[in-house]
């Protein structure tokens, strides 16, 4: 096979009925067209331009100069060693369709059939050590566009009960344009999943460790996303930006990162869309009552590199009724006070 391939690379036609005829057929082939596993400049420097010239050189000397790969390539071309081909193995893909003898209208019946498909998919995943991350259903109608339903998980799972519960939440809001003649499930994304004990996260006292709490939190987020839609439940991540209004961004739940260092002063959970200008009464900023700054503060400056520079002194402030606000004095605007956030 290798010899025939070299003849094809060189654009030569030859009839080679026997293996012993291969050296003669390959002898005059130019090395420059054969993808030889050796530096072409070194071959040319030694005056080697044809395959036959390689055959005339001592094998030991070729190995010393070019390594064993060149001799292996020559022997396979001459049929001395069998050609080992790397077979193409397509990636495994799971898709399964149920065709109905009669069109179905009832969503509960369709959900029951989809649950059966989930069980089959989870068995397929278990055999491969995988967990489901994203799966899609396609409901086929006669004369109408297909209905597609995409279900995503935050962590890989192959628990049929958990996945079916999430699907049930999505199914409740499904509206069909017509009866369904087929139901197709397709695995869109998976990830290796190692087996773990159901009691791995339980403490000796019977309580739940931080790992189990995180697992329960992830399950709640998945349930809310299934019920409300993926775009309705988002996570927050820090950006490393000093300016508070740009210090965070929306991300997929579970992808938030904890900053390496804590801020100098506390940060409110509720940040106003825009800083609210405050009037000053009796020497104190006023927001339905006097806001009294507490102790020291924190100066935040930045944004000069993009023409949006800020220079602010932030303070934690309290009101008589207990409200705690995050206020700042703008050092670039006549030291005016603003309310930027509220602690809840």
mmCIF file of C-alpha atoms in Angstrom:
data_model
loop_
_atom_site.group_PDB
_atom_site.id
_atom_site.type_symbol
_atom_site.label_atom_id
_atom_site.label_comp_id
_atom_site.label_asym_id
_atom_site.label_seq_id
_atom_site.Cartn_x
_atom_site.Cartn_y
_atom_site.Cartn_z
ATOM 1 C CA UNK A 1 0.000 0.000 0.000
ATOM 2 C CA UNK A 2 2.811 2.420 0.857
ATOM 3 C CA UNK A 3 4.621 1.710 -2.425
ATOM 4 C CA UNK A 4 1.464 2.290 -4.463
ATOM 5 C CA UNK A 5 0.893 5.537 -2.612
ATOM 6 C CA UNK A 6 4.434 6.733 -3.416
ATOM 7 C CA UNK A 7 3.899 5.960 -7.098
ATOM 8 C CA UNK A 8 0.696 7.985 -7.007
ATOM 9 C CA UNK A 9 2.428 10.900 -5.257
ATOM 10 C CA UNK A 10 5.086 10.989 -7.967
ATOM 11 C CA UNK A 11 2.479 10.737 -10.724
ATOM 12 C CA UNK A 12 3.913 7.477 -12.080
ATOM 13 C CA UNK A 13 2.004 4.520 -13.462
ATOM 14 C CA UNK A 14 3.572 1.090 -13.039
ATOM 15 C CA UNK A 15 2.491 -2.547 -13.078
ATOM 16 C CA UNK A 16 4.024 -4.396 -10.136
ATOM 17 C CA UNK A 17 2.791 -8.009 -10.093
ATOM 18 C CA UNK A 18 5.246 -9.205 -7.419
ATOM 19 C CA UNK A 19 6.773 -7.714 -4.305
ATOM 20 C CA UNK A 20 10.309 -8.331 -5.562
ATOM 21 C CA UNK A 21 9.549 -5.940 -8.441
ATOM 22 C CA UNK A 22 8.878 -3.010 -6.109
ATOM 23 C CA UNK A 23 12.490 -1.742 -5.800
ATOM 24 C CA UNK A 24 12.771 -1.409 -9.579
ATOM 25 C CA UNK A 25 9.426 0.400 -9.802
ATOM 26 C CA UNK A 26 10.334 2.847 -7.034
ATOM 27 C CA UNK A 27 14.009 3.366 -7.848
ATOM 28 C CA UNK A 28 13.626 6.423 -10.093
ATOM 29 C CA UNK A 29 11.034 8.241 -7.992
ATOM 30 C CA UNK A 30 12.197 11.764 -6.973
ATOM 31 C CA UNK A 31 12.539 12.133 -3.213
ATOM 32 C CA UNK A 32 11.292 15.729 -3.385
ATOM 33 C CA UNK A 33 7.771 14.478 -4.191
ATOM 34 C CA UNK A 34 7.591 11.581 -1.713
ATOM 35 C CA UNK A 35 7.244 13.272 1.715
ATOM 36 C CA UNK A 36 10.354 11.541 3.035
ATOM 37 C CA UNK A 37 10.621 11.586 6.872
ATOM 38 C CA UNK A 38 14.028 13.286 6.710
ATOM 39 C CA UNK A 39 15.178 16.900 6.164
ATOM 40 C CA UNK A 40 15.186 17.572 2.418
ATOM 41 C CA UNK A 41 18.173 19.928 2.604
ATOM 42 C CA UNK A 42 20.316 17.249 4.222
ATOM 43 C CA UNK A 43 19.284 14.695 1.593
ATOM 44 C CA UNK A 44 20.152 17.103 -1.198
ATOM 45 C CA UNK A 45 23.432 17.969 0.509
ATOM 46 C CA UNK A 46 24.391 14.303 0.326
ATOM 47 C CA UNK A 47 23.432 14.174 -3.343
ATOM 48 C CA UNK A 48 20.358 12.012 -2.697
ATOM 49 C CA UNK A 49 17.574 12.833 -5.141
ATOM 50 C CA UNK A 50 15.982 9.472 -6.017
ATOM 51 C CA UNK A 51 14.587 6.592 -4.000
ATOM 52 C CA UNK A 52 17.075 4.157 -5.507
ATOM 53 C CA UNK A 53 19.989 6.172 -4.163
ATOM 54 C CA UNK A 54 18.702 5.598 -0.638
ATOM 55 C CA UNK A 55 18.583 1.852 -1.289
ATOM 56 C CA UNK A 56 22.260 1.784 -2.183
ATOM 57 C CA UNK A 57 23.413 3.339 1.096
ATOM 58 C CA UNK A 58 24.273 1.297 4.220
ATOM 59 C CA UNK A 59 21.272 0.997 6.500
ATOM 60 C CA UNK A 60 23.361 1.563 9.618
ATOM 61 C CA UNK A 61 24.659 4.849 8.261
ATOM 62 C CA UNK A 62 21.150 6.047 7.352
ATOM 63 C CA UNK A 63 19.957 5.285 10.874
ATOM 64 C CA UNK A 64 22.822 7.238 12.412
ATOM 65 C CA UNK A 65 22.157 10.268 10.208
ATOM 66 C CA UNK A 66 18.345 10.323 10.053
ATOM 67 C CA UNK A 67 17.050 8.037 12.803
ATOM 68 C CA UNK A 68 14.954 4.844 12.524
ATOM 69 C CA UNK A 69 11.914 6.573 10.992
ATOM 70 C CA UNK A 70 13.543 6.755 7.553
ATOM 71 C CA UNK A 71 14.359 3.022 7.425
ATOM 72 C CA UNK A 72 10.864 2.161 8.644
ATOM 73 C CA UNK A 73 9.395 4.302 5.858
ATOM 74 C CA UNK A 74 11.596 2.616 3.233
ATOM 75 C CA UNK A 75 10.771 -0.914 4.446
ATOM 76 C CA UNK A 76 7.037 -0.219 4.359
ATOM 77 C CA UNK A 77 7.364 1.196 0.850
ATOM 78 C CA UNK A 78 9.110 -2.010 -0.261
ATOM 79 C CA UNK A 79 6.492 -4.220 1.391
ATOM 80 C CA UNK A 80 8.909 -5.661 3.939
ATOM 81 C CA UNK A 81 6.651 -4.626 6.806
ATOM 82 C CA UNK A 82 2.857 -4.544 6.732
ATOM 83 C CA UNK A 83 1.263 -1.136 6.414
ATOM 84 C CA UNK A 84 -0.524 -0.223 9.653
ATOM 85 C CA UNK A 85 -3.342 2.170 8.877
ATOM 86 C CA UNK A 86 -4.910 4.371 11.520
ATOM 87 C CA UNK A 87 -8.596 3.725 11.071
ATOM 88 C CA UNK A 88 -10.973 6.643 11.372
ATOM 89 C CA UNK A 89 -13.325 6.173 14.293
ATOM 90 C CA UNK A 90 -16.215 8.625 14.130
ATOM 91 C CA UNK A 91 -17.320 10.192 17.387
ATOM 92 C CA UNK A 92 -20.188 8.365 18.995
ATOM 93 C CA UNK A 93 -23.457 10.187 18.696
ATOM 94 C CA UNK A 94 -26.740 9.293 20.379
ATOM 95 C CA UNK A 95 -29.997 9.935 18.577
ATOM 96 C CA UNK A 96 -33.154 7.895 18.903
ATOM 97 C CA UNK A 97 -36.571 8.432 17.328
ATOM 98 C CA UNK A 98 -40.003 7.062 18.165
ATOM 99 C CA UNK A 99 -42.411 6.916 15.229
ATOM 100 C CA UNK A 100 -46.089 6.769 16.202
ATOM 101 C CA UNK A 101 -48.743 4.737 14.416
ATOM 102 C CA UNK A 102 -51.231 7.457 15.314
ATOM 103 C CA UNK A 103 -50.518 11.122 15.945
ATOM 104 C CA UNK A 104 -50.464 12.101 19.615
ATOM 105 C CA UNK A 105 -51.954 15.248 21.129
ATOM 106 C CA UNK A 106 -51.648 14.745 24.894
ATOM 107 C CA UNK A 107 -48.571 16.285 26.488
ATOM 108 C CA UNK A 108 -48.606 13.871 29.485
ATOM 109 C CA UNK A 109 -48.434 10.907 27.114
ATOM 110 C CA UNK A 110 -45.576 12.501 25.189
ATOM 111 C CA UNK A 111 -43.747 13.249 28.447
ATOM 112 C CA UNK A 112 -44.021 9.599 29.491
ATOM 113 C CA UNK A 113 -42.471 8.543 26.183
ATOM 114 C CA UNK A 114 -39.720 11.132 26.564
ATOM 115 C CA UNK A 115 -38.990 9.739 30.045
ATOM 116 C CA UNK A 116 -38.494 6.302 28.481
ATOM 117 C CA UNK A 117 -36.047 7.858 26.051
ATOM 118 C CA UNK A 118 -34.162 9.411 28.971
ATOM 119 C CA UNK A 119 -33.796 5.990 30.595
ATOM 120 C CA UNK A 120 -32.326 4.574 27.402
ATOM 121 C CA UNK A 121 -29.961 7.511 27.014
ATOM 122 C CA UNK A 122 -28.748 7.228 30.618
ATOM 123 C CA UNK A 123 -27.943 3.552 30.073
ATOM 124 C CA UNK A 124 -25.946 4.486 26.970
ATOM 125 C CA UNK A 125 -24.087 7.165 28.957
ATOM 126 C CA UNK A 126 -23.349 4.794 31.849
ATOM 127 C CA UNK A 127 -21.752 2.273 29.484
ATOM 128 C CA UNK A 128 -19.335 4.989 28.368
ATOM 129 C CA UNK A 129 -18.696 6.675 31.704
ATOM 130 C CA UNK A 130 -20.375 9.887 30.566
ATOM 131 C CA UNK A 131 -22.862 12.328 32.031
ATOM 132 C CA UNK A 132 -25.424 14.415 30.181
ATOM 133 C CA UNK A 133 -24.983 18.172 29.907
ATOM 134 C CA UNK A 134 -27.304 19.126 27.038
ATOM 135 C CA UNK A 135 -30.033 17.137 25.344
ATOM 136 C CA UNK A 136 -32.575 18.130 22.700
ATOM 137 C CA UNK A 137 -35.981 16.771 21.808
ATOM 138 C CA UNK A 138 -37.548 17.258 18.416
ATOM 139 C CA UNK A 139 -41.305 16.813 18.093
ATOM 140 C CA UNK A 140 -42.247 16.229 14.467
ATOM 141 C CA UNK A 141 -45.604 17.412 13.136
ATOM 142 C CA UNK A 142 -47.414 16.828 9.868
ATOM 143 C CA UNK A 143 -47.452 20.042 7.855
ATOM 144 C CA UNK A 144 -45.960 22.154 10.659
ATOM 145 C CA UNK A 145 -42.434 23.124 11.642
ATOM 146 C CA UNK A 146 -40.797 20.839 14.182
ATOM 147 C CA UNK A 147 -40.996 21.776 17.854
ATOM 148 C CA UNK A 148 -37.579 21.754 19.515
ATOM 149 C CA UNK A 149 -36.942 21.610 23.233
ATOM 150 C CA UNK A 150 -33.423 22.019 24.622
ATOM 151 C CA UNK A 151 -32.570 20.986 28.181
ATOM 152 C CA UNK A 152 -29.238 21.916 29.775
ATOM 153 C CA UNK A 153 -27.664 20.876 33.076
ATOM 154 C CA UNK A 154 -25.025 22.689 35.105
ATOM 155 C CA UNK A 155 -23.222 19.470 36.046
ATOM 156 C CA UNK A 156 -23.112 16.172 34.130
ATOM 157 C CA UNK A 157 -25.700 13.630 35.217
ATOM 158 C CA UNK A 158 -27.078 10.289 34.127
ATOM 159 C CA UNK A 159 -29.778 10.071 36.791
ATOM 160 C CA UNK A 160 -33.047 9.404 34.893
ATOM 161 C CA UNK A 161 -35.180 10.708 37.763
ATOM 162 C CA UNK A 162 -33.337 14.013 38.001
ATOM 163 C CA UNK A 163 -33.342 14.614 34.248
ATOM 164 C CA UNK A 164 -37.011 13.647 33.933
ATOM 165 C CA UNK A 165 -37.952 16.071 36.734
ATOM 166 C CA UNK A 166 -36.213 18.903 34.891
ATOM 167 C CA UNK A 167 -37.864 17.915 31.629
ATOM 168 C CA UNK A 168 -41.261 17.951 33.348
ATOM 169 C CA UNK A 169 -40.745 21.613 34.274
ATOM 170 C CA UNK A 170 -39.876 22.500 30.676
ATOM 171 C CA UNK A 171 -42.752 20.396 29.341
ATOM 172 C CA UNK A 172 -45.322 22.371 31.359
ATOM 173 C CA UNK A 173 -44.755 25.492 29.263
ATOM 174 C CA UNK A 174 -44.642 23.683 25.928
ATOM 175 C CA UNK A 175 -47.168 24.725 23.273
ATOM 176 C CA UNK A 176 -47.618 22.453 20.270
ATOM 177 C CA UNK A 177 -48.759 23.760 16.861
ATOM 178 C CA UNK A 178 -50.383 20.426 16.096
ATOM 179 C CA UNK A 179 -50.381 16.692 16.825
ATOM 180 C CA UNK A 180 -47.054 14.869 17.033
ATOM 181 C CA UNK A 181 -46.144 12.035 14.674
ATOM 182 C CA UNK A 182 -42.624 11.314 16.005
ATOM 183 C CA UNK A 183 -40.474 12.121 19.027
ATOM 184 C CA UNK A 184 -36.694 12.315 18.657
ATOM 185 C CA UNK A 185 -34.071 12.661 21.383
ATOM 186 C CA UNK A 186 -30.504 13.729 20.608
ATOM 187 C CA UNK A 187 -27.530 14.060 22.941
ATOM 188 C CA UNK A 188 -25.912 17.424 22.231
ATOM 189 C CA UNK A 189 -23.218 17.624 24.903
ATOM 190 C CA UNK A 190 -21.756 15.222 27.464
ATOM 191 C CA UNK A 191 -18.779 15.000 29.786
ATOM 192 C CA UNK A 192 -16.961 12.172 31.596
ATOM 193 C CA UNK A 193 -18.659 11.386 34.875
ATOM 194 C CA UNK A 194 -16.982 9.354 37.587
ATOM 195 C CA UNK A 195 -19.153 7.248 39.839
ATOM 196 C CA UNK A 196 -19.562 8.534 43.383
ATOM 197 C CA UNK A 197 -21.326 7.399 46.508
ATOM 198 C CA UNK A 198 -24.634 8.997 47.332
ATOM 199 C CA UNK A 199 -23.326 9.565 50.891
ATOM 200 C CA UNK A 200 -20.005 11.103 49.883
ATOM 201 C CA UNK A 201 -20.903 14.567 51.165
ATOM 202 C CA UNK A 202 -22.579 13.559 54.423
ATOM 203 C CA UNK A 203 -20.781 14.357 57.649
ATOM 204 C CA UNK A 204 -20.388 11.943 60.534
ATOM 205 C CA UNK A 205 -23.130 13.749 62.454
ATOM 206 C CA UNK A 206 -25.591 13.146 59.673
ATOM 207 C CA UNK A 207 -25.416 16.722 58.443
ATOM 208 C CA UNK A 208 -24.549 17.891 54.988
ATOM 209 C CA UNK A 209 -21.115 19.181 54.042
ATOM 210 C CA UNK A 210 -20.344 22.166 51.842
ATOM 211 C CA UNK A 211 -20.078 19.831 48.854
ATOM 212 C CA UNK A 212 -23.615 18.571 49.347
ATOM 213 C CA UNK A 213 -24.879 22.115 49.846
ATOM 214 C CA UNK A 214 -23.317 23.114 46.544
ATOM 215 C CA UNK A 215 -24.864 20.056 44.901
ATOM 216 C CA UNK A 216 -28.317 20.984 46.242
ATOM 217 C CA UNK A 217 -27.836 24.586 45.123
ATOM 218 C CA UNK A 218 -26.959 23.385 41.621
ATOM 219 C CA UNK A 219 -30.085 21.235 41.538
ATOM 220 C CA UNK A 220 -32.239 24.207 42.541
ATOM 221 C CA UNK A 221 -30.698 26.391 39.828
ATOM 222 C CA UNK A 222 -31.282 23.663 37.230
ATOM 223 C CA UNK A 223 -34.909 23.382 38.344
ATOM 224 C CA UNK A 224 -35.449 27.146 38.078
ATOM 225 C CA UNK A 225 -33.815 27.263 34.641
ATOM 226 C CA UNK A 226 -36.018 24.414 33.461
ATOM 227 C CA UNK A 227 -39.144 26.158 34.779
ATOM 228 C CA UNK A 228 -38.368 29.768 33.827
ATOM 229 C CA UNK A 229 -35.999 29.351 30.898
ATOM 230 C CA UNK A 230 -32.207 29.360 30.706
ATOM 231 C CA UNK A 231 -32.002 33.129 30.178
ATOM 232 C CA UNK A 232 -34.088 33.881 33.278
ATOM 233 C CA UNK A 233 -31.523 32.500 35.752
ATOM 234 C CA UNK A 234 -27.984 33.807 35.456
ATOM 235 C CA UNK A 235 -24.846 33.900 37.547
ATOM 236 C CA UNK A 236 -22.462 36.732 38.378
ATOM 237 C CA UNK A 237 -18.708 36.763 37.899
ATOM 238 C CA UNK A 238 -16.065 39.285 38.874
ATOM 239 C CA UNK A 239 -14.176 41.027 36.084
ATOM 240 C CA UNK A 240 -11.225 42.445 38.007
ATOM 241 C CA UNK A 241 -12.347 46.001 37.170
ATOM 242 C CA UNK A 242 -12.088 48.587 39.972
ATOM 243 C CA UNK A 243 -15.131 50.630 38.964
ATOM 244 C CA UNK A 244 -18.097 49.077 40.816
ATOM 245 C CA UNK A 245 -20.521 49.301 37.889
ATOM 246 C CA UNK A 246 -18.071 47.332 35.735
ATOM 247 C CA UNK A 247 -16.715 44.948 38.350
ATOM 248 C CA UNK A 248 -19.146 42.158 37.451
ATOM 249 C CA UNK A 249 -20.761 40.494 34.472
ATOM 250 C CA UNK A 250 -23.551 38.035 33.746
ATOM 251 C CA UNK A 251 -22.391 34.437 33.181
ATOM 252 C CA UNK A 252 -23.849 30.967 33.022
ATOM 253 C CA UNK A 253 -24.701 29.688 36.532
ATOM 254 C CA UNK A 254 -21.840 27.785 38.116
ATOM 255 C CA UNK A 255 -19.125 29.679 36.266
ATOM 256 C CA UNK A 256 -18.680 32.507 38.758
ATOM 257 C CA UNK A 257 -15.207 32.933 40.194
ATOM 258 C CA UNK A 258 -14.351 34.167 43.672
ATOM 259 C CA UNK A 259 -11.883 37.078 43.646
ATOM 260 C CA UNK A 260 -8.415 36.357 44.995
ATOM 261 C CA UNK A 261 -8.616 39.243 47.494
ATOM 262 C CA UNK A 262 -11.494 40.830 49.352
ATOM 263 C CA UNK A 263 -12.328 44.503 48.705
ATOM 264 C CA UNK A 264 -11.109 47.058 51.213
ATOM 265 C CA UNK A 265 -14.678 47.924 52.262
ATOM 266 C CA UNK A 266 -17.924 45.931 52.160
ATOM 267 C CA UNK A 267 -19.839 45.868 48.888
ATOM 268 C CA UNK A 268 -23.652 46.015 48.731
ATOM 269 C CA UNK A 269 -25.554 43.211 47.065
ATOM 270 C CA UNK A 270 -27.987 45.740 45.557
ATOM 271 C CA UNK A 271 -26.200 48.152 43.245
ATOM 272 C CA UNK A 272 -28.338 50.865 41.650
ATOM 273 C CA UNK A 273 -28.407 50.981 37.829
ATOM 274 C CA UNK A 274 -26.980 54.508 38.008
ATOM 275 C CA UNK A 275 -25.597 56.454 40.992
ATOM 276 C CA UNK A 276 -28.392 58.581 42.489
ATOM 277 C CA UNK A 277 -27.478 62.248 43.208
ATOM 278 C CA UNK A 278 -28.200 63.209 46.828
ATOM 279 C CA UNK A 279 -29.082 66.533 48.345
ATOM 280 C CA UNK A 280 -27.253 67.694 51.450
ATOM 281 C CA UNK A 281 -29.234 68.790 54.516
ATOM 282 C CA UNK A 282 -27.585 69.773 57.740
ATOM 283 C CA UNK A 283 -24.196 68.851 56.321
ATOM 284 C CA UNK A 284 -25.235 65.234 55.614
ATOM 285 C CA UNK A 285 -26.328 63.553 52.378
ATOM 286 C CA UNK A 286 -30.096 63.017 52.356
ATOM 287 C CA UNK A 287 -32.069 60.003 51.101
ATOM 288 C CA UNK A 288 -35.529 60.131 52.736
ATOM 289 C CA UNK A 289 -33.515 60.887 55.834
ATOM 290 C CA UNK A 290 -29.953 61.755 56.768
ATOM 291 C CA UNK A 291 -27.249 59.264 55.777
ATOM 292 C CA UNK A 292 -24.408 59.386 58.288
ATOM 293 C CA UNK A 293 -21.069 58.097 56.935
ATOM 294 C CA UNK A 294 -19.376 55.558 59.207
ATOM 295 C CA UNK A 295 -15.652 55.897 59.886
ATOM 296 C CA UNK A 296 -13.122 55.672 57.081
ATOM 297 C CA UNK A 297 -13.803 55.014 53.455
ATOM 298 C CA UNK A 298 -12.365 53.666 50.252
ATOM 299 C CA UNK A 299 -11.089 55.671 47.311
ATOM 300 C CA UNK A 300 -11.756 54.142 43.895
ATOM 301 C CA UNK A 301 -10.179 55.589 40.778
ATOM 302 C CA UNK A 302 -9.952 54.257 37.251
ATOM 303 C CA UNK A 303 -11.209 54.400 33.696
ATOM 304 C CA UNK A 304 -8.717 56.991 32.483
ATOM 305 C CA UNK A 305 -7.497 54.619 29.761
ATOM 306 C CA UNK A 306 -10.855 54.716 27.971
ATOM 307 C CA UNK A 307 -11.956 58.285 28.621
ATOM 308 C CA UNK A 308 -14.364 57.390 31.448
ATOM 309 C CA UNK A 309 -12.278 58.272 34.479
ATOM 310 C CA UNK A 310 -13.798 58.243 37.955
ATOM 311 C CA UNK A 311 -12.425 59.464 41.286
ATOM 312 C CA UNK A 312 -14.687 58.666 44.226
ATOM 313 C CA UNK A 313 -14.501 58.326 47.993
ATOM 314 C CA UNK A 314 -16.942 55.574 49.069
ATOM 315 C CA UNK A 315 -18.429 55.248 52.558
ATOM 316 C CA UNK A 316 -20.830 52.975 54.379
ATOM 317 C CA UNK A 317 -23.644 55.185 55.710
ATOM 318 C CA UNK A 318 -26.641 54.507 57.952
ATOM 319 C CA UNK A 319 -30.058 56.108 58.301
ATOM 320 C CA UNK A 320 -31.996 56.456 61.540
ATOM 321 C CA UNK A 321 -34.391 53.641 60.566
ATOM 322 C CA UNK A 322 -31.496 51.191 60.059
ATOM 323 C CA UNK A 323 -31.094 51.430 56.298
ATOM 324 C CA UNK A 324 -27.463 51.049 55.245
ATOM 325 C CA UNK A 325 -26.341 52.660 52.032
ATOM 326 C CA UNK A 326 -23.167 52.769 49.981
ATOM 327 C CA UNK A 327 -22.505 56.406 49.163
ATOM 328 C CA UNK A 328 -19.646 58.221 47.534
ATOM 329 C CA UNK A 329 -18.363 61.742 47.116
ATOM 330 C CA UNK A 330 -17.454 62.538 43.506
ATOM 331 C CA UNK A 331 -14.054 64.222 43.608
ATOM 332 C CA UNK A 332 -14.390 65.349 39.976
ATOM 333 C CA UNK A 333 -17.806 67.014 40.302
ATOM 334 C CA UNK A 334 -17.514 69.549 43.112
ATOM 335 C CA UNK A 335 -17.520 66.724 45.687
ATOM 336 C CA UNK A 336 -21.198 65.967 45.215
ATOM 337 C CA UNK A 337 -22.703 63.005 47.099
ATOM 338 C CA UNK A 338 -24.301 60.004 45.391
ATOM 339 C CA UNK A 339 -26.044 56.834 46.543
ATOM 340 C CA UNK A 340 -24.660 53.844 44.635
ATOM 341 C CA UNK A 341 -25.990 50.815 46.506
ATOM 342 C CA UNK A 342 -28.045 49.521 49.415
ATOM 343 C CA UNK A 343 -27.085 46.758 51.834
ATOM 344 C CA UNK A 344 -29.844 44.190 52.303
#
